[in-house]
PDB file of C-alpha atoms in Angstrom:
ATOM      1  CA  MET Z   1      22.747  -5.342 -21.581  1.00  0.00           C
ATOM      2  CA  ARG Z   2      19.651  -3.365 -22.583  1.00  0.00           C
ATOM      3  CA  SER Z   3      18.084  -6.466 -24.191  1.00  0.00           C
ATOM      4  CA  LYS Z   4      18.605  -8.435 -20.955  1.00  0.00           C
ATOM      5  CA  ILE Z   5      16.873  -5.685 -18.972  1.00  0.00           C
ATOM      6  CA  SER Z   6      13.954  -5.688 -21.421  1.00  0.00           C
ATOM      7  CA  MET Z   7      13.649  -9.454 -21.160  1.00  0.00           C
ATOM      8  CA  LEU Z   8      13.677  -9.232 -17.358  1.00  0.00           C
ATOM      9  CA  ALA Z   9      10.970  -6.558 -17.455  1.00  0.00           C
ATOM     10  CA  TRP Z  10       8.747  -8.757 -19.636  1.00  0.00           C
ATOM     11  CA  LEU Z  11       9.223 -11.697 -17.293  1.00  0.00           C
ATOM     12  CA  CYS Z  12       8.183  -9.500 -14.349  1.00  0.00           C
ATOM     13  CA  VAL Z  13       5.056  -8.386 -16.221  1.00  0.00           C
ATOM     14  CA  LEU Z  14       4.119 -11.971 -17.047  1.00  0.00           C
ATOM     15  CA  PHE Z  15       4.728 -13.054 -13.464  1.00  0.00           C
ATOM     16  CA  LEU Z  16       2.578 -10.267 -12.031  1.00  0.00           C
ATOM     17  CA  ALA Z  17      -0.178 -10.964 -14.550  1.00  0.00           C
ATOM     18  CA  GLY Z  18      -0.201 -14.598 -13.526  1.00  0.00           C
ATOM     19  CA  PHE Z  19      -0.235 -13.609  -9.855  1.00  0.00           C
ATOM     20  CA  ASP Z  20      -3.322 -11.422 -10.351  1.00  0.00           C
ATOM     21  CA  GLN Z  21      -5.115 -14.211 -12.147  1.00  0.00           C
ATOM     22  CA  VAL Z  22      -4.489 -16.735  -9.400  1.00  0.00           C
ATOM     23  CA  ASN Z  23      -5.828 -14.276  -6.815  1.00  0.00           C
ATOM     24  CA  ALA Z  24      -8.920 -13.359  -8.828  1.00  0.00           C
ATOM     25  CA  SER Z  25     -12.353 -14.087  -7.400  1.00  0.00           C
ATOM     26  CA  ILE Z  26     -13.755 -17.513  -8.198  1.00  0.00           C
ATOM     27  CA  VAL Z  27     -16.985 -16.039  -9.558  1.00  0.00           C
ATOM     28  CA  THR Z  28     -17.414 -12.532 -10.951  1.00  0.00           C
ATOM     29  CA  ILE Z  29     -20.788 -10.911 -11.582  1.00  0.00           C
ATOM     30  CA  GLU Z  30     -19.942  -8.341 -14.219  1.00  0.00           C
ATOM     31  CA  LYS Z  31     -21.461  -4.903 -14.768  1.00  0.00           C
ATOM     32  CA  THR Z  32     -23.804  -6.447 -17.332  1.00  0.00           C
ATOM     33  CA  GLY Z  33     -25.049  -9.009 -14.817  1.00  0.00           C
ATOM     34  CA  ASP Z  34     -23.276 -11.811 -16.672  1.00  0.00           C
ATOM     35  CA  VAL Z  35     -21.542 -14.455 -14.575  1.00  0.00           C
ATOM     36  CA  THR Z  36     -17.949 -15.514 -15.189  1.00  0.00           C
ATOM     37  CA  VAL Z  37     -16.282 -18.417 -13.419  1.00  0.00           C
ATOM     38  CA  ASN Z  38     -12.606 -17.489 -13.182  1.00  0.00           C
ATOM     39  CA  VAL Z  39     -11.166 -20.350 -11.173  1.00  0.00           C
ATOM     40  CA  LEU Z  40     -12.489 -23.886 -11.287  1.00  0.00           C
ATOM     41  CA  SER Z  41     -11.384 -27.206  -9.936  1.00  0.00           C
ATOM     42  CA  ALA Z  42     -12.612 -29.976 -12.185  1.00  0.00           C
ATOM     43  CA  GLU Z  43     -12.283 -32.476  -9.370  1.00  0.00           C
ATOM     44  CA  SER Z  44     -14.202 -30.277  -6.932  1.00  0.00           C
ATOM     45  CA  GLU Z  45     -17.390 -30.484  -8.998  1.00  0.00           C
ATOM     46  CA  ASN Z  46     -17.991 -33.761  -7.190  1.00  0.00           C
ATOM     47  CA  SER Z  47     -17.837 -31.865  -3.939  1.00  0.00           C
ATOM     48  CA  GLU Z  48     -18.663 -34.842  -1.731  1.00  0.00           C
ATOM     49  CA  GLU Z  49     -15.393 -36.429  -2.831  1.00  0.00           C
ATOM     50  CA  GLY Z  50     -13.363 -33.351  -1.922  1.00  0.00           C
ATOM     51  CA  GLY Z  51     -11.558 -30.807  -4.074  1.00  0.00           C
ATOM     52  CA  GLY Z  52      -8.579 -31.327  -6.277  1.00  0.00           C
ATOM     53  CA  GLU Z  53      -5.970 -29.225  -8.009  1.00  0.00           C
ATOM     54  CA  ILE Z  54      -7.107 -25.705  -8.885  1.00  0.00           C
ATOM     55  CA  LYS Z  55      -7.083 -25.089 -12.628  1.00  0.00           C
ATOM     56  CA  ILE Z  56      -7.193 -21.566 -14.033  1.00  0.00           C
ATOM     57  CA  THR Z  57     -10.043 -21.008 -16.471  1.00  0.00           C
ATOM     58  CA  ASP Z  58     -12.204 -18.120 -17.608  1.00  0.00           C
ATOM     59  CA  SER Z  59     -15.647 -19.149 -18.793  1.00  0.00           C
ATOM     60  CA  SER Z  60     -19.093 -17.581 -18.886  1.00  0.00           C
ATOM     61  CA  VAL Z  61     -22.009 -19.334 -17.240  1.00  0.00           C
ATOM     62  CA  GLU Z  62     -25.544 -19.014 -18.551  1.00  0.00           C
ATOM     63  CA  ILE Z  63     -27.676 -18.757 -15.437  1.00  0.00           C
ATOM     64  CA  GLY Z  64     -30.851 -20.820 -15.102  1.00  0.00           C
ATOM     65  CA  GLU Z  65     -34.321 -19.771 -14.020  1.00  0.00           C
ATOM     66  CA  ALA Z  66     -33.815 -20.049 -10.247  1.00  0.00           C
ATOM     67  CA  ASP Z  67     -34.650 -16.921  -8.211  1.00  0.00           C
ATOM     68  CA  MET Z  68     -31.265 -16.996  -6.491  1.00  0.00           C
ATOM     69  CA  PRO Z  69     -29.020 -19.067  -8.793  1.00  0.00           C
ATOM     70  CA  ILE Z  70     -25.772 -18.553  -6.858  1.00  0.00           C
ATOM     71  CA  SER Z  71     -25.451 -19.673  -3.258  1.00  0.00           C
ATOM     72  CA  LEU Z  72     -22.743 -20.040  -0.633  1.00  0.00           C
ATOM     73  CA  SER Z  73     -23.510 -22.565   2.071  1.00  0.00           C
ATOM     74  CA  LYS Z  74     -21.929 -24.685   4.781  1.00  0.00           C
ATOM     75  CA  LYS Z  75     -22.511 -28.407   5.239  1.00  0.00           C
ATOM     76  CA  ASP Z  76     -20.730 -30.882   7.486  1.00  0.00           C
ATOM     77  CA  GLY Z  77     -17.938 -28.419   8.180  1.00  0.00           C
ATOM     78  CA  LYS Z  78     -17.314 -27.695   4.479  1.00  0.00           C
ATOM     79  CA  TYR Z  79     -18.134 -24.629   2.401  1.00  0.00           C
ATOM     80  CA  PHE Z  80     -19.753 -24.840  -1.020  1.00  0.00           C
ATOM     81  CA  LEU Z  81     -20.357 -22.510  -3.943  1.00  0.00           C
ATOM     82  CA  SER Z  82     -23.363 -23.629  -6.000  1.00  0.00           C
ATOM     83  CA  ILE Z  83     -24.386 -22.238  -9.384  1.00  0.00           C
ATOM     84  CA  ALA Z  84     -27.724 -23.104 -10.988  1.00  0.00           C
ATOM     85  CA  SER Z  85     -26.944 -22.777 -14.700  1.00  0.00           C
ATOM     86  CA  LYS Z  86     -29.014 -23.801 -17.707  1.00  0.00           C
ATOM     87  CA  ASP Z  87     -26.785 -26.861 -17.958  1.00  0.00           C
ATOM     88  CA  GLY Z  88     -27.722 -27.929 -14.446  1.00  0.00           C
ATOM     89  CA  GLU Z  89     -26.499 -27.093 -10.971  1.00  0.00           C
ATOM     90  CA  LYS Z  90     -22.801 -27.299 -10.217  1.00  0.00           C
ATOM     91  CA  SER Z  91     -21.371 -27.287  -6.719  1.00  0.00           C
ATOM     92  CA  PHE Z  92     -17.758 -26.496  -5.849  1.00  0.00           C
ATOM     93  CA  ASP Z  93     -15.975 -27.154  -2.587  1.00  0.00           C
ATOM     94  CA  VAL Z  94     -14.403 -23.814  -1.615  1.00  0.00           C
ATOM     95  CA  THR Z  95     -13.367 -24.888   1.882  1.00  0.00           C
ATOM     96  CA  GLY Z  96     -10.084 -23.261   2.831  1.00  0.00           C
ATOM     97  CA  SER Z  97     -10.170 -20.829  -0.089  1.00  0.00           C
ATOM     98  CA  GLN Z  98      -7.836 -17.894   0.533  1.00  0.00           C
ATOM     99  CA  ASP Z  99      -9.202 -15.908  -2.401  1.00  0.00           C
ATOM    100  CA  ARG Z 100     -12.387 -13.902  -2.739  1.00  0.00           C
ATOM    101  CA  ILE Z 101     -15.113 -16.370  -3.680  1.00  0.00           C
ATOM    102  CA  LEU Z 102     -17.532 -13.970  -5.350  1.00  0.00           C
ATOM    103  CA  GLU Z 103     -17.296 -10.390  -6.534  1.00  0.00           C
ATOM    104  CA  ILE Z 104     -20.083  -8.145  -7.796  1.00  0.00           C
ATOM    105  CA  GLU Z 105     -18.714  -5.403 -10.020  1.00  0.00           C
ATOM    106  CA  GLU Z 106     -19.960  -1.873  -9.442  1.00  0.00           C
ATOM    107  CA  ARG Z 107     -22.500  -0.343 -11.803  1.00  0.00           C
ATOM    108  CA  PRO Z 108     -24.833   2.682 -11.559  1.00  0.00           C
ATOM    109  CA  SER Z 109     -27.487   0.864  -9.509  1.00  0.00           C
ATOM    110  CA  VAL Z 110     -25.178  -1.620  -7.755  1.00  0.00           C
ATOM    111  CA  LYS Z 111     -22.298  -1.109  -5.344  1.00  0.00           C
ATOM    112  CA  LYS Z 112     -19.199  -3.276  -5.503  1.00  0.00           C
ATOM    113  CA  ILE Z 113     -19.432  -6.244  -3.127  1.00  0.00           C
ATOM    114  CA  GLY Z 114     -17.048  -9.069  -2.322  1.00  0.00           C
ATOM    115  CA  ILE Z 115     -17.752 -12.342  -0.523  1.00  0.00           C
ATOM    116  CA  SER Z 116     -15.082 -14.560   1.029  1.00  0.00           C
ATOM    117  CA  ILE Z 117     -14.490 -16.951   3.934  1.00  0.00           C
ATOM    118  CA  LEU Z 118     -12.684 -15.978   7.119  1.00  0.00           C
ATOM    119  CA  ASN Z 119     -12.448 -17.817  10.447  1.00  0.00           C
ATOM    120  CA  ASN Z 120     -15.172 -20.304   9.490  1.00  0.00           C
ATOM    121  CA  GLN Z 121     -17.666 -17.608   8.517  1.00  0.00           C
ATOM    122  CA  PHE Z 122     -18.766 -15.918   5.310  1.00  0.00           C
ATOM    123  CA  VAL Z 123     -17.660 -12.313   4.905  1.00  0.00           C
ATOM    124  CA  ILE Z 124     -19.617  -9.738   2.885  1.00  0.00           C
ATOM    125  CA  GLU Z 125     -17.377  -6.753   2.176  1.00  0.00           C
ATOM    126  CA  GLN Z 126     -18.418  -3.359   0.871  1.00  0.00           C
ATOM    127  CA  ARG Z 127     -16.122  -0.307   0.788  1.00  0.00           C
ATOM    128  CA  GLY Z 128     -13.770  -1.772   3.367  1.00  0.00           C
ATOM    129  CA  ILE Z 129     -16.506  -2.736   5.848  1.00  0.00           C
ATOM    130  CA  LYS Z 130     -16.649  -6.487   6.466  1.00  0.00           C
ATOM    131  CA  ALA Z 131     -19.763  -8.158   7.866  1.00  0.00           C
ATOM    132  CA  VAL Z 132     -19.464 -11.792   8.962  1.00  0.00           C
ATOM    133  CA  THR Z 133     -22.247 -14.362   9.084  1.00  0.00           C
ATOM    134  CA  SER Z 134     -22.693 -18.105   9.391  1.00  0.00           C
ATOM    135  CA  TYR Z 135     -25.947 -18.041   7.377  1.00  0.00           C
ATOM    136  CA  GLN Z 136     -26.254 -19.191   3.765  1.00  0.00           C
ATOM    137  CA  ILE Z 137     -25.836 -16.363   1.232  1.00  0.00           C
ATOM    138  CA  ASN Z 138     -27.758 -16.303  -2.059  1.00  0.00           C
ATOM    139  CA  VAL Z 139     -27.227 -13.991  -5.025  1.00  0.00           C
ATOM    140  CA  GLU Z 140     -29.352 -13.114  -8.054  1.00  0.00           C
ATOM    141  CA  PRO Z 141     -26.806 -11.841 -10.645  1.00  0.00           C
ATOM    142  CA  LYS Z 142     -28.923  -9.632 -12.930  1.00  0.00           C
ATOM    143  CA  MET Z 143     -30.155  -7.385 -10.124  1.00  0.00           C
ATOM    144  CA  SER Z 144     -27.309  -8.321  -7.732  1.00  0.00           C
ATOM    145  CA  LYS Z 145     -29.851  -9.032  -5.034  1.00  0.00           C
ATOM    146  CA  ILE Z 146     -28.552 -10.769  -1.913  1.00  0.00           C
ATOM    147  CA  THR Z 147     -30.693 -12.860   0.397  1.00  0.00           C
ATOM    148  CA  ILE Z 148     -29.703 -14.534   3.644  1.00  0.00           C
ATOM    149  CA  LEU Z 149     -31.175 -17.906   4.645  1.00  0.00           C
ATOM    150  CA  THR Z 150     -31.812 -17.742   8.387  1.00  0.00           C
ATOM    151  CA  PRO Z 151     -33.496 -20.315  10.654  1.00  0.00           C
ATOM    152  CA  THR Z 152     -36.843 -18.569   9.973  1.00  0.00           C
ATOM    153  CA  GLY Z 153     -36.476 -18.308   6.179  1.00  0.00           C
ATOM    154  CA  TYR Z 154     -35.064 -16.127   3.413  1.00  0.00           C
ATOM    155  CA  LYS Z 155     -34.418 -12.455   4.209  1.00  0.00           C
ATOM    156  CA  PHE Z 156     -33.516  -9.760   1.668  1.00  0.00           C
ATOM    157  CA  LEU Z 157     -30.293  -7.929   2.532  1.00  0.00           C
ATOM    158  CA  SER Z 158     -31.346  -4.510   1.256  1.00  0.00           C
ATOM    159  CA  VAL Z 159     -28.960  -2.589   3.541  1.00  0.00           C
ATOM    160  CA  LEU Z 160     -25.302  -3.401   2.811  1.00  0.00           C
ATOM    161  CA  PRO Z 161     -22.442  -3.359   5.378  1.00  0.00           C
ATOM    162  CA  SER Z 162     -21.031   0.069   4.523  1.00  0.00           C
ATOM    163  CA  ASP Z 163     -24.529   1.569   4.467  1.00  0.00           C
ATOM    164  CA  ALA Z 164     -25.247   0.205   7.957  1.00  0.00           C
ATOM    165  CA  MET Z 165     -21.964   1.565   9.277  1.00  0.00           C
ATOM    166  CA  ASN Z 166     -22.614   4.989   7.734  1.00  0.00           C
ATOM    167  CA  ILE Z 167     -25.974   5.206   9.521  1.00  0.00           C
ATOM    168  CA  LEU Z 168     -24.155   4.965  12.864  1.00  0.00           C
ATOM    169  CA  LEU Z 169     -21.403   7.369  11.804  1.00  0.00           C
ATOM    170  CA  ARG Z 170     -23.843  10.033  10.575  1.00  0.00           C
ATOM    171  CA  SER Z 171     -25.882   9.796  13.769  1.00  0.00           C
ATOM    172  CA  ASN Z 172     -22.669  10.002  15.832  1.00  0.00           C
ATOM    173  CA  THR Z 173     -23.577   6.734  17.549  1.00  0.00           C
ATOM    174  CA  ILE Z 174     -20.016   5.628  16.883  1.00  0.00           C
ATOM    175  CA  SER Z 175     -17.033   7.745  15.909  1.00  0.00           C
ATOM    176  CA  SER Z 176     -14.924   5.378  13.849  1.00  0.00           C
ATOM    177  CA  SER Z 177     -15.277   2.434  11.483  1.00  0.00           C
ATOM    178  CA  GLY Z 178     -11.621   1.460  11.918  1.00  0.00           C
ATOM    179  CA  ASN Z 179     -10.037  -1.719  13.244  1.00  0.00           C
ATOM    180  CA  ASN Z 180     -11.942  -1.445  16.539  1.00  0.00           C
ATOM    181  CA  ALA Z 181     -15.322  -1.965  14.865  1.00  0.00           C
ATOM    182  CA  SER Z 182     -16.854  -5.399  14.300  1.00  0.00           C
ATOM    183  CA  VAL Z 183     -19.908  -6.183  12.174  1.00  0.00           C
ATOM    184  CA  GLU Z 184     -22.071  -9.321  12.237  1.00  0.00           C
ATOM    185  CA  ILE Z 185     -25.226 -10.328  10.366  1.00  0.00           C
ATOM    186  CA  LEU Z 186     -27.600 -11.976  12.828  1.00  0.00           C
ATOM    187  CA  GLU Z 187     -31.272 -12.744  13.448  1.00  0.00           C
ATOM    188  CA  ASP Z 188     -33.134 -11.978  16.666  1.00  0.00           C
ATOM    189  CA  GLY Z 189     -35.857 -13.995  18.381  1.00  0.00           C
ATOM    190  CA  LYS Z 190     -38.565 -12.208  16.382  1.00  0.00           C
ATOM    191  CA  GLY Z 191     -37.034 -13.156  13.038  1.00  0.00           C
ATOM    192  CA  ASN Z 192     -35.553  -9.712  12.329  1.00  0.00           C
ATOM    193  CA  LEU Z 193     -32.348  -9.758  10.284  1.00  0.00           C
ATOM    194  CA  TYR Z 194     -29.934  -7.150  11.603  1.00  0.00           C
ATOM    195  CA  TYR Z 195     -26.349  -5.943  11.759  1.00  0.00           C
ATOM    196  CA  GLY Z 196     -24.735  -6.161  15.168  1.00  0.00           C
ATOM    197  CA  ILE Z 197     -22.071  -3.453  15.136  1.00  0.00           C
ATOM    198  CA  SER Z 198     -19.612  -2.817  17.948  1.00  0.00           C
ATOM    199  CA  GLY Z 199     -17.278   0.166  17.983  1.00  0.00           C
ATOM    200  CA  THR Z 200     -16.208   3.204  19.960  1.00  0.00           C
ATOM    201  CA  LYS Z 201     -17.514   6.711  20.467  1.00  0.00           C
ATOM    202  CA  LYS Z 202     -15.335   9.691  21.319  1.00  0.00           C
ATOM    203  CA  VAL Z 203     -16.634  11.565  24.316  1.00  0.00           C
ATOM    204  CA  GLY Z 204     -15.337  14.290  26.593  1.00  0.00           C
ATOM    205  CA  ILE Z 205     -14.754  18.008  26.548  1.00  0.00           C
ATOM    206  CA  LYS Z 206     -13.655  19.245  23.146  1.00  0.00           C
ATOM    207  CA  ASP Z 207     -10.061  20.503  22.909  1.00  0.00           C
ATOM    208  CA  MET Z 208      -9.452  19.447  26.523  1.00  0.00           C
ATOM    209  CA  TYR Z 209      -9.936  15.743  27.100  1.00  0.00           C
ATOM    210  CA  MET Z 210     -11.438  13.123  24.796  1.00  0.00           C
ATOM    211  CA  PHE Z 211     -11.547   9.341  25.154  1.00  0.00           C
ATOM    212  CA  ASP Z 212     -13.141   6.304  23.490  1.00  0.00           C
ATOM    213  CA  ALA Z 213     -16.216   4.674  25.001  1.00  0.00           C
ATOM    214  CA  PRO Z 214     -17.458   1.222  23.920  1.00  0.00           C
ATOM    215  CA  VAL Z 215     -20.768   1.272  22.027  1.00  0.00           C
ATOM    216  CA  SER Z 216     -22.773  -1.384  20.184  1.00  0.00           C
ATOM    217  CA  ALA Z 217     -25.910  -1.153  18.080  1.00  0.00           C
ATOM    218  CA  LYS Z 218     -28.403  -3.215  16.140  1.00  0.00           C
ATOM    219  CA  ILE Z 219     -29.446  -1.971  12.695  1.00  0.00           C
ATOM    220  CA  SER Z 220     -32.106  -3.616  10.556  1.00  0.00           C
ATOM    221  CA  ALA Z 221     -30.543  -5.197   7.467  1.00  0.00           C
ATOM    222  CA  VAL Z 222     -33.887  -4.830   5.718  1.00  0.00           C
ATOM    223  CA  ASN Z 223     -34.801  -1.147   6.206  1.00  0.00           C
ATOM    224  CA  GLY Z 224     -31.809   0.460   7.972  1.00  0.00           C
ATOM    225  CA  GLU Z 225     -33.722   1.264  11.183  1.00  0.00           C
ATOM    226  CA  VAL Z 226     -31.612   1.579  14.328  1.00  0.00           C
ATOM    227  CA  MET Z 227     -33.227  -1.066  16.521  1.00  0.00           C
ATOM    228  CA  GLU Z 228     -31.136  -0.728  19.657  1.00  0.00           C
ATOM    229  CA  ILE Z 229     -28.114   1.126  21.038  1.00  0.00           C
ATOM    230  CA  ASP Z 230     -26.154  -0.325  23.930  1.00  0.00           C
ATOM    231  CA  GLU Z 231     -23.738   1.935  25.780  1.00  0.00           C
ATOM    232  CA  PRO Z 232     -22.442   2.164  29.362  1.00  0.00           C
ATOM    233  CA  ILE Z 233     -24.755   3.802  31.898  1.00  0.00           C
ATOM    234  CA  TRP Z 234     -22.130   6.426  32.663  1.00  0.00           C
ATOM    235  CA  LEU Z 235     -22.063   7.401  28.988  1.00  0.00           C
ATOM    236  CA  LYS Z 236     -25.824   7.880  28.970  1.00  0.00           C
ATOM    237  CA  ILE Z 237     -25.445  10.199  31.953  1.00  0.00           C
ATOM    238  CA  LEU Z 238     -22.648  12.140  30.269  1.00  0.00           C
ATOM    239  CA  ASN Z 239     -24.838  12.587  27.198  1.00  0.00           C
ATOM    240  CA  LEU Z 240     -27.262  14.586  29.350  1.00  0.00           C
ATOM    241  CA  PHE Z 241     -24.651  17.277  29.803  1.00  0.00           C
ATOM    242  CA  THR Z 242     -23.207  19.671  27.262  1.00  0.00           C
ATOM    243  CA  LEU Z 243     -20.201  17.544  26.398  1.00  0.00           C
ATOM    244  CA  GLU Z 244     -18.720  17.326  22.961  1.00  0.00           C
ATOM    245  CA  THR Z 245     -18.995  13.805  21.446  1.00  0.00           C
TER     246      THR Z 245
END
């Protein structure tokens, strides 16, 4: 009986190990800056012909000399992961991927970042804050630099999603980064790359009556400057009084 239990336990371990591997990110940028491709589809290398069966692999990729050797882009309704290695550029069709496409492991000078696809947009996630964008995303692995290709050119994403959200929280512009908050990476008419963040702010008289007011803000994704705050006129009037917020 004990041997059967032990066998069952080992089978569970093997099953869970396999489950984790299937759900691993497609590309991992390790703490050393090295790039590992965890999940590949041999057929999807010819991305114009469509993807094929996903095959589990684990192989290192020697990155080429390009400034931003890893890119995530959209073309003709499909999503592609491209890697410029020393063996030439490879492009993979990641359309419909349910897994995280790219993960940057945390190290002293770099915060952990994940990139995936959700609702036909790219999602950059940092510490639970998800910023969506339709722009092409480019990554330089050694320094983990991220640039965004907008209609006016390449822009360096020096402020990450969680950092942008924390700026609003510390300034009490919004009160919560929970499910009510939404974050987008956009570009304005002057070519400024910014986070458009919508959330709520608690206002009222402390210990008596508090409620949530809708607030949105624009924060520069380049230098973290709060560019604009949009809130109801009545909230601006309330802020003139000695109300707790």
